[in-house]
CSV table of C-alpha atoms in Angstrom, one decimal:
chain,number,residue,atom,x,y,z
A,628,UNK,CA,0.1,0.4,-0.2
A,629,UNK,CA,0.9,3.6,-1.2
A,630,UNK,CA,-0.9,5.8,1.0
A,631,UNK,CA,-0.3,8.9,0.2
A,632,UNK,CA,0.2,8.2,-3.8
A,633,UNK,CA,-3.5,6.8,-3.5
A,634,UNK,CA,-4.9,10.0,-1.6
A,635,UNK,CA,-3.2,12.0,-4.6
A,636,UNK,CA,-4.5,10.0,-7.2
A,637,UNK,CA,-7.6,10.3,-5.8
A,638,UNK,CA,-6.9,14.2,-5.8
A,639,UNK,CA,-5.9,14.4,-9.1
A,640,UNK,CA,-9.2,12.5,-10.2
A,641,UNK,CA,-11.1,14.8,-8.9
A,642,UNK,CA,-12.4,12.4,-6.1
A,643,UNK,CA,-11.0,13.2,-3.1
A,644,UNK,CA,-12.4,10.9,0.0
A,645,UNK,CA,-14.8,13.0,1.9
A,646,UNK,CA,-15.2,12.7,5.6
A,647,UNK,CA,-16.8,13.3,8.2
A,648,UNK,CA,-15.8,14.7,11.5
A,649,UNK,CA,-17.4,14.7,14.9
A,650,UNK,CA,-16.6,16.6,17.7
A,651,UNK,CA,-14.0,20.2,17.9
A,652,UNK,CA,-12.1,19.5,20.8
A,653,UNK,CA,-8.5,19.9,21.3
A,654,UNK,CA,-7.8,16.5,19.2
A,655,UNK,CA,-11.2,17.1,16.7
A,656,UNK,CA,-9.8,21.0,16.4
A,657,UNK,CA,-6.5,19.5,14.9
A,658,UNK,CA,-7.7,16.8,12.9
A,659,UNK,CA,-10.0,19.5,11.4
A,660,UNK,CA,-6.2,21.3,10.6
A,661,UNK,CA,-4.5,18.3,9.3
A,662,UNK,CA,-7.6,17.1,7.0
A,663,UNK,CA,-7.7,20.5,5.7
A,664,UNK,CA,-4.3,20.6,4.8
A,665,UNK,CA,-4.3,17.0,3.4
A,666,UNK,CA,-4.5,15.8,-0.1
A,667,UNK,CA,-6.8,13.5,-1.8
A,668,UNK,CA,-9.2,13.4,1.8
A,669,UNK,CA,-11.6,16.1,2.5
A,670,UNK,CA,-12.9,17.1,6.3
A,671,UNK,CA,-16.6,18.5,3.9
A,672,UNK,CA,-19.1,18.0,7.1
A,673,UNK,CA,-17.7,19.0,10.8
A,674,UNK,CA,-20.1,18.6,13.5
A,675,UNK,CA,-19.5,19.8,17.3
A,676,UNK,CA,-22.8,21.3,19.8
A,677,UNK,CA,-21.0,24.5,19.3
A,678,UNK,CA,-20.5,25.4,16.6
A,679,UNK,CA,-18.0,28.5,16.7
A,680,UNK,CA,-15.4,25.5,17.4
A,681,UNK,CA,-15.4,24.4,14.4
A,682,UNK,CA,-15.4,27.8,12.4
A,683,UNK,CA,-12.5,28.7,14.8
A,684,UNK,CA,-10.5,25.3,13.8
A,685,UNK,CA,-11.7,26.2,10.2
A,686,UNK,CA,-10.4,29.4,10.2
A,687,UNK,CA,-6.6,28.8,12.4
A,688,UNK,CA,-6.5,26.2,9.6
A,689,UNK,CA,-7.0,29.0,7.3
A,690,UNK,CA,-10.0,28.3,5.3
A,691,UNK,CA,-11.8,31.5,3.9
A,692,UNK,CA,-15.5,32.3,5.4
A,693,UNK,CA,-16.8,32.2,1.8
A,694,UNK,CA,-15.8,28.2,2.0
A,695,UNK,CA,-17.8,27.7,5.3
A,696,UNK,CA,-21.6,27.2,5.0
A,697,UNK,CA,-23.6,26.6,8.1
A,698,UNK,CA,-26.7,25.1,8.2
A,699,UNK,CA,-28.5,22.0,10.2
A,700,UNK,CA,-30.5,21.0,6.8
A,701,UNK,CA,-29.7,18.1,4.3
A,702,UNK,CA,-30.8,19.5,1.4
A,703,UNK,CA,-28.7,23.1,1.6
A,704,UNK,CA,-26.3,20.8,3.4
A,705,UNK,CA,-26.1,18.1,0.2
A,706,UNK,CA,-26.2,21.5,-2.1
A,707,UNK,CA,-22.6,23.1,-0.1
A,708,UNK,CA,-20.6,19.7,-0.3
A,709,UNK,CA,-21.1,19.4,-4.3
A,710,UNK,CA,-20.3,23.1,-4.9
A,711,UNK,CA,-17.0,22.6,-2.3
A,712,UNK,CA,-18.2,23.9,0.2
A,713,UNK,CA,-16.7,22.9,4.5
A,714,UNK,CA,-20.8,22.1,6.0
A,715,UNK,CA,-20.5,23.4,9.6
A,716,UNK,CA,-23.3,22.0,11.7
A,717,UNK,CA,-24.3,21.8,15.5
A,718,UNK,CA,-27.0,18.8,14.4
A,719,UNK,CA,-24.8,15.3,15.5
A,720,UNK,CA,-27.0,14.0,13.1
A,721,UNK,CA,-26.8,15.6,9.6
A,722,UNK,CA,-23.4,13.8,8.6
A,723,UNK,CA,-24.8,10.3,8.3
A,724,UNK,CA,-28.0,11.7,6.1
A,725,UNK,CA,-25.0,13.1,3.2
A,726,UNK,CA,-24.5,11.4,0.3
A,727,UNK,CA,-21.0,10.0,-0.4
A,728,UNK,CA,-19.1,10.4,2.7
A,729,UNK,CA,-16.9,7.4,2.6
A,730,UNK,CA,-16.0,7.9,6.6
A,731,UNK,CA,-17.1,9.6,10.1
A,732,UNK,CA,-14.4,10.8,12.7
A,733,UNK,CA,-15.1,11.1,15.8
A,734,UNK,CA,-13.7,12.7,18.8
A,735,UNK,CA,-15.9,14.0,21.1
A,736,UNK,CA,-14.6,11.7,24.6
A,737,UNK,CA,-17.9,11.6,24.7
A,738,UNK,CA,-19.2,8.2,25.3
A,739,UNK,CA,-22.7,8.7,24.4
A,740,UNK,CA,-22.2,10.6,21.7
A,741,UNK,CA,-19.4,8.4,21.0
A,742,UNK,CA,-21.0,5.0,21.1
A,743,UNK,CA,-24.6,7.1,19.2
A,744,UNK,CA,-21.7,8.0,16.0
A,745,UNK,CA,-20.8,4.5,15.5
A,746,UNK,CA,-24.1,2.9,15.6
A,747,UNK,CA,-25.4,5.7,13.3
A,748,UNK,CA,-22.2,5.5,10.6
A,749,UNK,CA,-22.8,1.3,11.1
A,750,UNK,CA,-25.9,1.5,9.8
A,751,UNK,CA,-25.3,4.2,7.0
A,752,UNK,CA,-23.1,2.3,5.3
A,753,UNK,CA,-20.2,4.7,6.9
A,754,UNK,CA,-16.7,3.5,8.1
A,755,UNK,CA,-16.4,4.5,11.4
A,756,UNK,CA,-13.0,6.0,13.2
A,757,UNK,CA,-12.6,7.0,16.5
A,758,UNK,CA,-10.5,8.6,18.7
A,759,UNK,CA,-12.9,7.6,22.0
A,760,UNK,CA,-10.7,4.5,23.8
A,761,UNK,CA,-13.7,4.7,26.2
A,762,UNK,CA,-16.2,3.7,24.4
A,763,UNK,CA,-14.1,0.4,22.1
A,764,UNK,CA,-12.8,-0.2,26.1
A,765,UNK,CA,-16.2,-0.5,27.1
A,766,UNK,CA,-18.1,-1.7,24.1
A,767,UNK,CA,-15.8,-2.6,21.2
A,768,UNK,CA,-16.4,-6.0,20.8
A,769,UNK,CA,-20.2,-5.2,19.7
A,770,UNK,CA,-19.9,-2.3,17.9
A,771,UNK,CA,-17.5,-4.5,15.7
A,772,UNK,CA,-19.8,-7.1,15.1
A,773,UNK,CA,-22.6,-5.3,13.4
A,774,UNK,CA,-19.8,-3.4,11.3
A,775,UNK,CA,-19.0,-6.8,10.4
A,776,UNK,CA,-22.8,-7.2,9.5
A,777,UNK,CA,-22.5,-4.2,8.3
A,778,UNK,CA,-19.7,-4.7,6.0
A,779,UNK,CA,-18.3,-1.6,7.0
A,780,UNK,CA,-14.6,-0.5,9.5
A,781,UNK,CA,-14.3,0.1,13.2
A,782,UNK,CA,-11.5,1.5,13.7
A,783,UNK,CA,-9.5,2.9,16.8
A,784,UNK,CA,-7.7,5.7,15.4
A,785,UNK,CA,-4.1,6.2,14.9
A,786,UNK,CA,-1.4,8.6,16.5
A,787,UNK,CA,-2.9,7.4,19.8
A,788,UNK,CA,-0.6,5.0,22.2
A,789,UNK,CA,-3.2,2.0,21.0
A,790,UNK,CA,-2.4,2.2,17.3
A,791,UNK,CA,1.1,2.9,17.7
A,792,UNK,CA,1.4,-0.4,19.9
A,793,UNK,CA,-0.3,-2.0,17.4
A,794,UNK,CA,1.8,-0.9,14.1
A,795,UNK,CA,4.8,-1.8,15.9
A,796,UNK,CA,3.5,-6.0,16.6
A,797,UNK,CA,2.9,-5.8,13.4
A,798,UNK,CA,5.9,-4.7,12.5
A,799,UNK,CA,8.0,-6.8,14.6
A,800,UNK,CA,5.9,-10.0,13.7
A,801,UNK,CA,6.0,-8.7,9.7
A,802,UNK,CA,10.0,-8.9,10.7
A,803,UNK,CA,9.8,-12.7,11.9
A,804,UNK,CA,10.0,-11.8,15.3
A,805,UNK,CA,7.8,-13.2,18.3
A,806,UNK,CA,5.6,-10.5,20.1
A,807,UNK,CA,5.6,-11.2,23.6
A,808,UNK,CA,4.7,-7.2,25.7
A,809,UNK,CA,3.2,-4.8,24.2
A,810,UNK,CA,4.0,-1.2,26.1
A,811,UNK,CA,3.3,2.0,26.9
A,812,UNK,CA,5.2,4.8,28.5
A,813,UNK,CA,3.6,7.0,32.1
A,814,UNK,CA,5.7,9.9,33.8
A,815,UNK,CA,4.2,9.2,37.0
A,816,UNK,CA,1.0,7.5,38.3
A,817,UNK,CA,-0.9,9.4,40.5
A,818,UNK,CA,-3.7,7.0,41.3
A,819,UNK,CA,-6.4,9.4,43.8
A,820,UNK,CA,-6.3,12.4,40.9
A,821,UNK,CA,-9.0,14.2,41.3
A,822,UNK,CA,-11.1,17.0,38.8
A,823,UNK,CA,-10.0,19.5,41.8
A,824,UNK,CA,-6.2,18.9,41.7
A,825,UNK,CA,-5.8,18.3,38.1
A,826,UNK,CA,-7.2,21.7,37.6
A,827,UNK,CA,-4.3,23.8,37.4
A,828,UNK,CA,-3.1,21.5,34.7
A,829,UNK,CA,-6.0,21.8,33.0
A,830,UNK,CA,-6.2,25.2,32.9
A,831,UNK,CA,-2.6,25.7,31.7
A,832,UNK,CA,-3.2,23.3,28.4
A,833,UNK,CA,-6.9,23.7,28.4
A,834,UNK,CA,-8.5,20.5,28.7
A,835,UNK,CA,-11.0,18.7,30.2
A,836,UNK,CA,-10.8,18.2,33.4
A,837,UNK,CA,-12.0,14.8,33.5
A,838,UNK,CA,-9.5,13.6,30.0
A,839,UNK,CA,-7.0,15.3,32.6
A,840,UNK,CA,-8.3,13.0,35.7
A,841,UNK,CA,-8.0,9.8,34.2
A,842,UNK,CA,-4.6,10.1,32.1
A,843,UNK,CA,-3.2,10.9,35.8
A,844,UNK,CA,-5.0,8.3,37.2
A,845,UNK,CA,-4.2,5.8,35.2
A,846,UNK,CA,-7.8,5.2,34.1
A,847,UNK,CA,-7.0,6.3,30.2
A,848,UNK,CA,-3.9,3.8,30.9
A,849,UNK,CA,-5.6,1.3,30.9
A,850,UNK,CA,-8.6,1.8,28.3
A,851,UNK,CA,-5.6,2.4,25.6
A,852,UNK,CA,-4.1,-1.1,26.7
A,853,UNK,CA,-7.4,-3.1,26.5
A,854,UNK,CA,-7.7,-1.4,22.6
A,855,UNK,CA,-4.4,-3.2,22.4
A,856,UNK,CA,-5.4,-6.4,24.3
A,857,UNK,CA,-8.5,-6.5,23.1
A,858,UNK,CA,-7.3,-6.6,19.2
A,859,UNK,CA,-4.3,-9.2,20.0
A,860,UNK,CA,-5.8,-11.6,22.4
A,861,UNK,CA,-2.9,-10.2,25.3
A,862,UNK,CA,-3.5,-10.1,29.1
A,863,UNK,CA,-1.9,-8.2,31.8
A,864,UNK,CA,0.1,-10.0,34.0
A,865,UNK,CA,-1.8,-8.9,37.0
A,866,UNK,CA,-4.4,-6.6,37.2
A,867,UNK,CA,-3.6,-3.6,36.7
A,868,UNK,CA,-0.6,-4.3,34.8
A,869,UNK,CA,2.7,-4.2,37.2
A,870,UNK,CA,4.0,-0.4,36.2
A,871,UNK,CA,7.5,-1.4,35.6
A,872,UNK,CA,9.8,1.6,37.4
A,873,UNK,CA,13.3,1.9,34.4
A,874,UNK,CA,15.2,4.1,31.7
A,875,UNK,CA,15.0,3.5,28.4
A,876,UNK,CA,18.5,1.7,28.7
A,877,UNK,CA,17.4,-0.6,31.7
A,878,UNK,CA,13.7,-1.3,29.9
A,879,UNK,CA,14.7,-4.8,29.1
A,880,UNK,CA,17.2,-5.8,32.1
A,881,UNK,CA,14.3,-4.5,34.3
A,882,UNK,CA,10.8,-6.2,32.4
A,883,UNK,CA,13.6,-9.8,32.8
A,884,UNK,CA,13.7,-9.3,36.2
A,885,UNK,CA,10.4,-8.4,37.0
A,886,UNK,CA,10.1,-12.3,35.4
A,887,UNK,CA,7.8,-10.0,32.8
A,888,UNK,CA,9.6,-11.9,29.4
A,889,UNK,CA,7.9,-15.5,29.8
A,890,UNK,CA,4.3,-14.8,30.3
A,891,UNK,CA,2.5,-15.7,26.9
A,892,UNK,CA,1.6,-12.1,24.8
A,893,UNK,CA,0.8,-9.2,27.8
A,894,UNK,CA,0.0,-5.4,27.6
A,895,UNK,CA,2.6,-3.6,30.4
A,896,UNK,CA,3.9,0.2,31.6
A,897,UNK,CA,6.5,1.6,32.6
A,898,UNK,CA,7.2,4.4,34.9
A,899,UNK,CA,10.4,6.9,34.4
A,900,UNK,CA,10.1,7.0,30.4
A,901,UNK,CA,7.8,10.6,30.1
A,902,UNK,CA,6.6,9.5,26.8
A,903,UNK,CA,6.6,6.8,24.1
A,904,UNK,CA,5.7,3.1,23.0
A,905,UNK,CA,7.4,0.0,22.6
A,906,UNK,CA,7.1,-3.7,21.9
A,907,UNK,CA,9.4,-6.3,23.4
A,908,UNK,CA,10.0,-9.4,20.9
A,909,UNK,CA,11.5,-12.4,20.8
A,910,UNK,CA,13.7,-14.1,18.0
A,911,UNK,CA,16.2,-17.1,19.4
A,912,UNK,CA,18.0,-17.5,15.5
A,913,UNK,CA,21.8,-17.3,16.0
A,914,UNK,CA,22.0,-15.6,12.5
A,915,UNK,CA,18.6,-13.1,13.5
A,916,UNK,CA,20.8,-12.7,16.9
A,917,UNK,CA,24.4,-12.1,14.6
A,918,UNK,CA,22.9,-9.2,13.0
A,919,UNK,CA,20.7,-7.4,15.6
A,920,UNK,CA,23.8,-6.5,17.5
A,921,UNK,CA,25.6,-5.8,14.0
A,922,UNK,CA,22.7,-3.3,14.1
A,923,UNK,CA,22.8,-2.3,17.8
A,924,UNK,CA,20.0,-3.9,19.0
A,925,UNK,CA,21.3,-6.0,21.8
A,926,UNK,CA,22.2,-9.6,21.6
A,927,UNK,CA,18.7,-11.2,21.8
A,928,UNK,CA,16.5,-13.2,22.1
A,929,UNK,CA,14.6,-10.4,23.8
A,930,UNK,CA,14.0,-6.7,20.9
A,931,UNK,CA,13.0,-3.5,22.1
A,932,UNK,CA,11.5,-1.3,20.2
A,933,UNK,CA,11.0,1.9,20.8
A,934,UNK,CA,8.4,4.6,19.3
A,935,UNK,CA,9.7,8.1,21.5
A,936,UNK,CA,6.7,10.1,20.5
A,937,UNK,CA,2.7,10.0,20.1
A,938,UNK,CA,1.7,12.8,18.6
A,939,UNK,CA,-2.6,12.2,18.2
A,940,UNK,CA,-4.2,14.2,15.7
A,941,UNK,CA,-1.1,14.2,13.1
A,942,UNK,CA,-0.7,11.5,12.4
A,943,UNK,CA,-4.5,10.5,12.7
A,944,UNK,CA,-5.1,11.1,9.3
A,945,UNK,CA,-3.7,7.3,7.5
A,946,UNK,CA,-6.2,5.7,9.3
A,947,UNK,CA,-8.9,7.5,8.1
A,948,UNK,CA,-7.9,6.9,4.7
A,949,UNK,CA,-7.1,3.5,5.3
A,950,UNK,CA,-10.5,2.9,6.3
A,951,UNK,CA,-11.9,4.2,2.6
A,952,UNK,CA,-9.2,3.3,0.6
A,953,UNK,CA,-8.1,-0.7,1.9
A,954,UNK,CA,-10.8,-1.0,4.1
A,955,UNK,CA,-8.6,-1.6,6.7
A,956,UNK,CA,-8.6,-0.8,10.5
A,957,UNK,CA,-5.6,0.2,12.1
A,958,UNK,CA,-6.7,-1.7,15.5
A,959,UNK,CA,-9.9,-3.5,16.1
A,960,UNK,CA,-11.6,-5.6,18.8
A,961,UNK,CA,-10.4,-9.8,17.8
A,962,UNK,CA,-13.6,-11.0,16.4
A,963,UNK,CA,-12.9,-14.4,17.9
A,964,UNK,CA,-11.6,-12.9,21.6
A,965,UNK,CA,-12.4,-10.5,24.1
A,966,UNK,CA,-9.4,-10.8,26.1
A,967,UNK,CA,-9.0,-7.8,29.2
A,968,UNK,CA,-12.2,-5.5,30.5
A,969,UNK,CA,-11.2,-2.3,32.6
A,970,UNK,CA,-13.1,-2.4,36.3
A,971,UNK,CA,-14.1,0.7,38.8
A,972,UNK,CA,-11.9,0.6,41.4
A,973,UNK,CA,-12.8,3.0,44.4
A,974,UNK,CA,-10.2,6.1,45.0
A,975,UNK,CA,-11.4,6.1,48.4
A,976,UNK,CA,-14.1,5.1,51.0
A,977,UNK,CA,-17.4,5.2,49.6
A,978,UNK,CA,-20.9,4.7,51.3
A,979,UNK,CA,-24.2,3.4,49.9
A,980,UNK,CA,-26.8,5.6,47.9
A,981,UNK,CA,-23.6,7.0,46.5
A,982,UNK,CA,-24.3,8.0,42.5
A,983,UNK,CA,-20.7,7.6,41.2
A,984,UNK,CA,-19.4,10.1,38.6
A,985,UNK,CA,-17.7,7.8,37.0
A,986,UNK,CA,-14.4,8.3,34.3
A,987,UNK,CA,-12.0,11.0,35.4
A,988,UNK,CA,-13.9,11.5,38.6
A,989,UNK,CA,-13.8,11.8,42.5
A,990,UNK,CA,-15.4,8.0,43.0
A,991,UNK,CA,-13.7,5.9,40.6
A,992,UNK,CA,-10.2,4.5,39.0
A,993,UNK,CA,-9.8,2.1,36.1
A,994,UNK,CA,-7.6,-0.7,36.1
A,995,UNK,CA,-7.2,-3.2,33.3
A,996,UNK,CA,-8.0,-6.9,34.4
A,997,UNK,CA,-8.5,-10.0,32.0
A,998,UNK,CA,-11.9,-11.4,30.8
A,999,UNK,CA,-11.5,-14.4,32.9
A,1000,UNK,CA,-11.4,-12.5,35.9
A,1001,UNK,CA,-14.3,-10.5,35.5
A,1002,UNK,CA,-16.3,-12.8,34.9
A,1003,UNK,CA,-15.1,-15.4,37.5
A,1004,UNK,CA,-15.5,-11.7,40.3
A,1005,UNK,CA,-18.6,-10.3,39.1
A,1006,UNK,CA,-16.3,-7.0,38.3
A,1007,UNK,CA,-18.5,-3.6,36.9
A,1008,UNK,CA,-16.5,-2.5,34.2
A,1009,UNK,CA,-15.8,1.7,34.2
A,1010,UNK,CA,-17.5,2.9,31.7
A,1011,UNK,CA,-20.9,1.9,33.0
A,1012,UNK,CA,-19.9,3.6,36.3
A,1013,UNK,CA,-21.0,6.3,36.0
A,1014,UNK,CA,-24.8,5.1,35.3
A,1015,UNK,CA,-24.1,2.9,38.8
A,1016,UNK,CA,-25.3,3.7,42.7
A,1017,UNK,CA,-23.7,1.4,45.5
A,1018,UNK,CA,-26.4,-0.1,47.1
A,1019,UNK,CA,-23.3,-1.4,49.4
A,1020,UNK,CA,-20.4,0.1,50.9
A,1021,UNK,CA,-16.9,-0.1,49.4
A,1022,UNK,CA,-13.6,0.8,50.6
A,1023,UNK,CA,-10.8,2.5,49.0
A,1024,UNK,CA,-9.0,0.0,46.0
A,1025,UNK,CA,-11.6,-2.0,45.9
A,1026,UNK,CA,-12.6,-3.1,43.0
A,1027,UNK,CA,-16.7,-2.4,42.5
A,1028,UNK,CA,-18.7,-5.2,42.0
A,1029,UNK,CA,-22.3,-5.7,39.9
A,1030,UNK,CA,-23.7,-7.1,43.4
A,1031,UNK,CA,-21.8,-3.3,44.9
A,1032,UNK,CA,-24.4,-1.6,42.3
A,1033,UNK,CA,-28.1,-0.6,40.9
A,1034,UNK,CA,-27.3,0.4,37.3
A,1035,UNK,CA,-30.0,3.5,37.1
A,1036,UNK,CA,-30.5,4.3,33.4
A,1037,UNK,CA,-31.7,2.6,30.6
A,1038,UNK,CA,-29.8,4.2,27.2
A,1039,UNK,CA,-27.1,3.9,24.2
A,1040,UNK,CA,-24.0,2.4,26.4
A,1041,UNK,CA,-25.9,0.0,28.9
A,1042,UNK,CA,-28.3,-1.4,26.4
A,1043,UNK,CA,-25.1,-2.0,23.9
A,1044,UNK,CA,-23.3,-3.2,27.0
A,1045,UNK,CA,-25.8,-5.7,27.6
A,1046,UNK,CA,-26.2,-6.5,23.8
A,1047,UNK,CA,-22.6,-7.3,24.0
A,1048,UNK,CA,-22.3,-9.3,26.7
A,1049,UNK,CA,-25.4,-11.8,25.3
A,1050,UNK,CA,-23.4,-11.6,22.1
A,1051,UNK,CA,-20.4,-13.4,24.2
A,1052,UNK,CA,-22.6,-16.4,25.5
A,1053,UNK,CA,-24.5,-17.4,21.9
A,1054,UNK,CA,-21.2,-18.7,21.5
A,1055,UNK,CA,-18.2,-16.0,21.3
A,1056,UNK,CA,-14.7,-17.3,22.8
A,1057,UNK,CA,-14.3,-14.7,25.4
A,1058,UNK,CA,-13.5,-16.4,28.0
A,1059,UNK,CA,-10.0,-14.3,28.1
A,1060,UNK,CA,-7.4,-16.8,27.6
A,1061,UNK,CA,-5.0,-15.0,25.4
A,1062,UNK,CA,-5.0,-16.4,21.5
A,1063,UNK,CA,-2.7,-19.9,21.4
A,1064,UNK,CA,-0.1,-18.2,19.6
A,1065,UNK,CA,2.4,-18.1,21.5
């Protein structure tokens, strides 16, 4: 595949990939900019509840106001797209009614909006690529199933950690190595972070408090590694992963000392390396060992493949284009195996009758566990926590179980989650064991 050459050909033919973007926050605004300046792929309609955010993103991207049409009705929106205009709307349903849209790119970070957007895209025959790990970690299997039934792609977006690590896994596997660890680098872990403790950071970086809190307390990390695990049949070595304190120079040695190189396929993270993603892969061929030593990759049989950056929206366009051009997902759950879940743990002692606040709040943090542990212990996915009220007291750092809560809302998240569980019961092999590929 020669992606950018193929996009250039689509541009030359006057038939660029038409994309609908949902969301214009930090990630979405940057994605709009990247798409505006990309050849062969155009953001022809952008939907956001606050249209001023979209207009600002387009203006900062160099789009003149004469090229922008703001509307909420189907007919004028279609005419505007045909005339080469950028359509901006506050109606999140409008993009699914547009003919010729090949891919919907969703970046809201909102679980209900994200799940609804995925379903509408799939039902309207459009590929769906999202930067919403909360949705994929909670509902990825059912959305992948429905996308397969509709003949479209459901994928996480490239540029974030799951996509980066997945590419490393595929590259190392393609080079003849056996990936045994998919890893994420985290500078520090603040397990009990809250929107209050993260307020100054949010103000300085112009991000939402719940996003900063979920990143600090490890929930976002577990969501990302859940996505990776479920795309490869990997599991954590222990609930929540180990979190190896290390440096780049000592990473392989420290993982070996921690006993993490003989677990099959696992997801893991480091503390102390500020940013980056990595794969540890195995090859015990002496010929390979000789060449890898020449390439300054070490003596083997374990080798570290490291990527030093995570550039989010700067690298997201190819994943959108690949769905349209090649019918390919950067990273999506395996159809035959659900390996992991992200479970709610109490950040503090929680009293009976408390309505939980969910991801990035004051009450819970999320940790990745194997699907087997989830089933055996009746654990509550953190993606459902904000819809739950406690009927038992839960101690700080204890996992929250379904038996501890009443789910008080009947919404798209809770309904899809129930459909997903019913689907698993009908015969899918989703026990939590890693695929036997090692």
